[in-house]
Structure formats: structure tokens, C-alpha cells
């Protein structure tokens, strides 16, 4: 089939990452569309006639000319140049066609963006022409990811970056001033705690650490300090504690403290943190959002002015996600609802059976009535996630034997993917800490964290049962 080149303006329905149709962000960088050539098939031709060459935008807008064979006309701009020049510019310099009929979002694998002339560049700099300038400041594939997460979270804007830790640390650096004070919770990801305790103090930033349920401690901190920000996971890692987001918002808002919730364990499928009152929501998109254990990514969504402040810091620090990783994240999110629904059901049933098992002393799962924050989880969540933490009746080595005896899950960090993963936090995350330090942060030697994949629940349980018999 021979291609007919049309501009975006000539097509009623076409994909264009820079299009303004239906966008509430038409004023933002990269949201406006230049007239770009798109390919559409028009008539049947022989296989020998299907070679397509690039056509310039000016030519498409003037007459959309093709030659008699249906191939697009390209000015011979490289006439007389040597092979080394042609290998760089041949077939590309005149303009790159965009395939309007592509079902999937294209991977825009570029580090920088070009301008037709100085006038166009000045128009961009003055906000009269929307495009992208440099890969660290934005990318059409990544922007599609950001829009999807924004819509899932009901946010005003979203920034996707290279990892969840990048999202969290960039947010803290952007929103907490030197000499500021934050409030966070005891149960959290180790590297987040490490950043708060060892890096932020270098800038004079202090922190009050409270139990997730101790709202009285939050009130005191708000009275005694000029608190810039409250930050907590919900559910937390690894004990799956849940914070009362609406009540925290009520306490923080009069004091001008920003409320940030890390909703990685919940996902926007199970919990709408912004609707509950959070100003910003963070995700390690590596986990459930991407869902296949094959990409690192982070996301922060919420109020536009706060995301803009984080984006400005992000543009300075870097931490940019690769366009191909953005594509993997975008693809993974298409099945997010299906995966999370399956993982919710599996985890709840596994948690119930573990709670009844004689070799298990305690199960940590917010969907169980025995969980200390069950009432909060019921009020805030529609599902309780795919992670179950539980304690074996035994010491470090009996617990390790159980992990070594299971056959289905992989022994690995991370969570939220299609494969089940199992870990002993003492070994995989805190082995460099002594028993005393582990006790200070609540990490028990007999604790196991299990992340449900999408395998059969009965197969998972049968595997657990054979492992229990071996210990």
C-alpha cells in the first residue's frame, strides 16, 4: 500500500503526543502540536513500491505531493555529500513521518529536540510555541505515562521519573526548605528513612517520627514545629500500617503543611489518596503500576503547583526516565486493574489461611480484622493489596528454611509484579544491621514479606503447605 502524507490538521482522528485536542494542559510545555506529516494508506501497490522516504512539513502543507509510484518526494539536500554525511542524515533530514494509525503509543527515543529556525526557538522560549527542548525536561512517551497516572489518581498533574526513590527524594528536596521540619511514620521503606535521617539533616531539616496511628503525636509536632510536610506510606512497608488520610489533612491544612502519601502498596485501583485529602501521591511505579518486574520508575501526582515545584527540581537533579522504560510502564498500566483485582483476592485468602496456621504467630494484612488499622483500611480502600507479611513460629534460621523450601515464589526484593516474590527483611534489607538496630526499627528475624503474583491461589497455598511441613 502506498502512503499518503497528511498533516495533523487534515486528520480528524490521529495520535499525536503533542496534540492539544481534549487536553486541559494546552498551555504547558510540549502540549501544542506542530503540523507534522502522518502516513495513511491510500491504494494498493506492489511490494517493490512500498519504500517510503521522509517528506518535509513545508511540502506536505503546500501540496502533499507524491511521485507517480506513490513514494513521497524528498528534496535532494544531500546531493554531492560523502557517505559519512549520508549515513548520519540520509532519509531523515527532510522530516520524519509520524504513523497516525499506530495502535500503541510510539517510543520517542531521543535525547534532544530540533527547531526549524531561530524564530521557532524564540517562540518556544517565550511560550508561544509548544514542543520539547531536551530529554531531561520532557518526552512525548513519558508524557503519555504522566497523563495516564494523572487520570488514575484524579490529580492535576503528574511527573514520572527514574525510580520511586527519585520521586520521593526530589519531592523532599523541592518542598522542604533548609531548616524545615517534616513528620513521617515509623514503619517505612528503609532507604526513605535513611534519606530523612542522614541526608536532610545536612540541610538543617529535622523530622518527627510517629506511629502511623498516633494522631496526638502529629498534633504536638504541628504545634511545636513549623512543619512543612507530612509524609507516610499507606499501607506501609513491611507491616502494612494505614494512616487516616482525611484526619491528617484536617490537622495539617490549617498549619500549611503539605500532605504526601506514598500509595505504592495500595495503587490507585485500591485507594484514591488525593480524593481522601492528600496533596500529593507518590508511587514506586516499578511495583504494581508497571507490574512485570522489568522496569524502574517513579511517579508523583497531585496539585499542579506542587508538581511544578518538584518538576523544576527534577530538571536540575536529573533522574529522568528512559523513553523505553516509559513505554514499558505505559504498557504495564493497561492491565493494572486486572492484575490488582487478582492479587487482592489471592492475598486476602492467603492471609486468612496463614492466620489459622499453627506455625504462624502473626499475620500483617489490612484486610484482616486482626490488623490494627483494619477500620481505616475499610474506610479508605476498596481492596487491600497483594502483599502479606507474617511471622513464623521460630527464629531467623527456621524462617529462612521456610523461604528456602517454597518452590513457586522467587527469593527477591520488590513487589507488585506478575511473579510471586518472597523475602526475609532481616536478610534482604537489614543484614548489615545488628539485631539491636533491627529491633529499633521493628524488623523481626522471623518476619516474612510475601508479594502475590497472578498465579493460582491454590497453587501458592499448596506450595506454602509443603514448605511448612519441612520446617
Phi, psi and omega in degrees: 000135181274146182273144171248125184267126180232154173277162178302323182296337181272354182249134178281327182225110177205152175274131172211116182302336183261009184288149180262355184298127176071010183261133174272001183245033186297339182274351185275160178304131175084006185259354180262154184254131166276162175287119184234146179289134177236148182260133172224143182280138184240319182208157182285134174224171181288162179303326183291344184259011188265006177288126183249134175248159182291153177227141183287155179296320182299320180292321180295317182291329183283313183210353180057038189290140168231160179277182185296337180271000180088000178274147182287152181272131176237125179301145182278068183287343184255015180301131177085355180278161182274164181305323181296328177285320181293327178295332180276314191251345185301131176078359184234328190296331184283347182135143184253121180291145175253130184276106187288338185267008178296124179291317182270154178294127181295150173272111179271087187271081181218152177263339182212171185230149185255162176233147184294322182197179182296323181299319179293321178296318178295320178300321177296313182298330181267004176080014179265351180222123184266128176197203174236153183251311186212148187301332180288339183264351180160160181203138182301321179293316178295322180297325176298320175299313182299320179294321179296315180293320177304315180291320179298323183268353183066038184262167176276329180203168182210146174235127175256135182227191192284340180195166176296320178296323177297319179297316182292311183291320178296320178299314181296317179294328182281324191255343180255119182285162175303133183082005181282180182222137177236160174241130178222179186248160186294316183270111181200171179299136187302317184292329174295314178300318181299318179295318181293323186272335186244332183263311182300323178301336178295340177255015179076015181268125181251169184217145168253126181252123185236160170294142182306333183263356187271081180288336175297319177295325176295315178301317180295318179297320179294329179280323187272341184228159172273084188283125178274328192200139169253132184222123177208149167283154174199107356294159183269171181243122010252002188269000173060038173288150180238136179260149180279090187298312180301318180292321178297320177298318179299324181282321186278324187301314179298337181267359179075019180270130179285137179257119181239128180241125172275109187255025183305312183289338183271316190070157176292349176288320183266339187209129176256085188297323181291319177297331179283343178133352180292142175280326178222149174233136182246148174225138157279096184293349172304328189277248187293321186300309176286312166078005184231013178055034183229010182207145172257132180197156175223160180213147173222130185224154178155217182297138187300318183291329178286318177297323179298320179295319178292321180297320179298318177292320178301319180295333178278314186281334185096229182070028184283136177281143177288142181304324179292323175296323176299319179296317179298320177296315180299316178296316181299321183294341180297332180252014183304311183298317181295316181294314183295322177301316179294316182292323175303310184294316180297312183297318181296317180290318177298318180298318180296318181290322177297321182296332181268358184275136183293340180265008178244124183270333180199143177240135179249104179203122186295345177281351178269142179296337180284347181288137184298336181248026182301318182297320177295317180299317179298320182287328189254340189239148176263346175207165191247009174089173186256011180253132176235126173252141180209159184247127178280146174283086184169184182264192182304316187282329175291323177295317178298325179295322176298313180298320179290340184270339178289149185247336186274307182284151174276144171277108185193153171286181181081180186191171172085358181270180183287337177268140175289139179233146180225145180206157172250103186310323178304319185273315190276334184240335188232022183295333180279357178259143176287170181302322181294316179292322178297320179296325181297329179257009173081018180269118182263146182294335182263014182274136175237137172247124182242125177255116181289134171270209180251017177292172177298132178299320181295325176293320177298315183291321177299322177294318177298317183297319180292328178289321177300322181294336182274351180251000000 
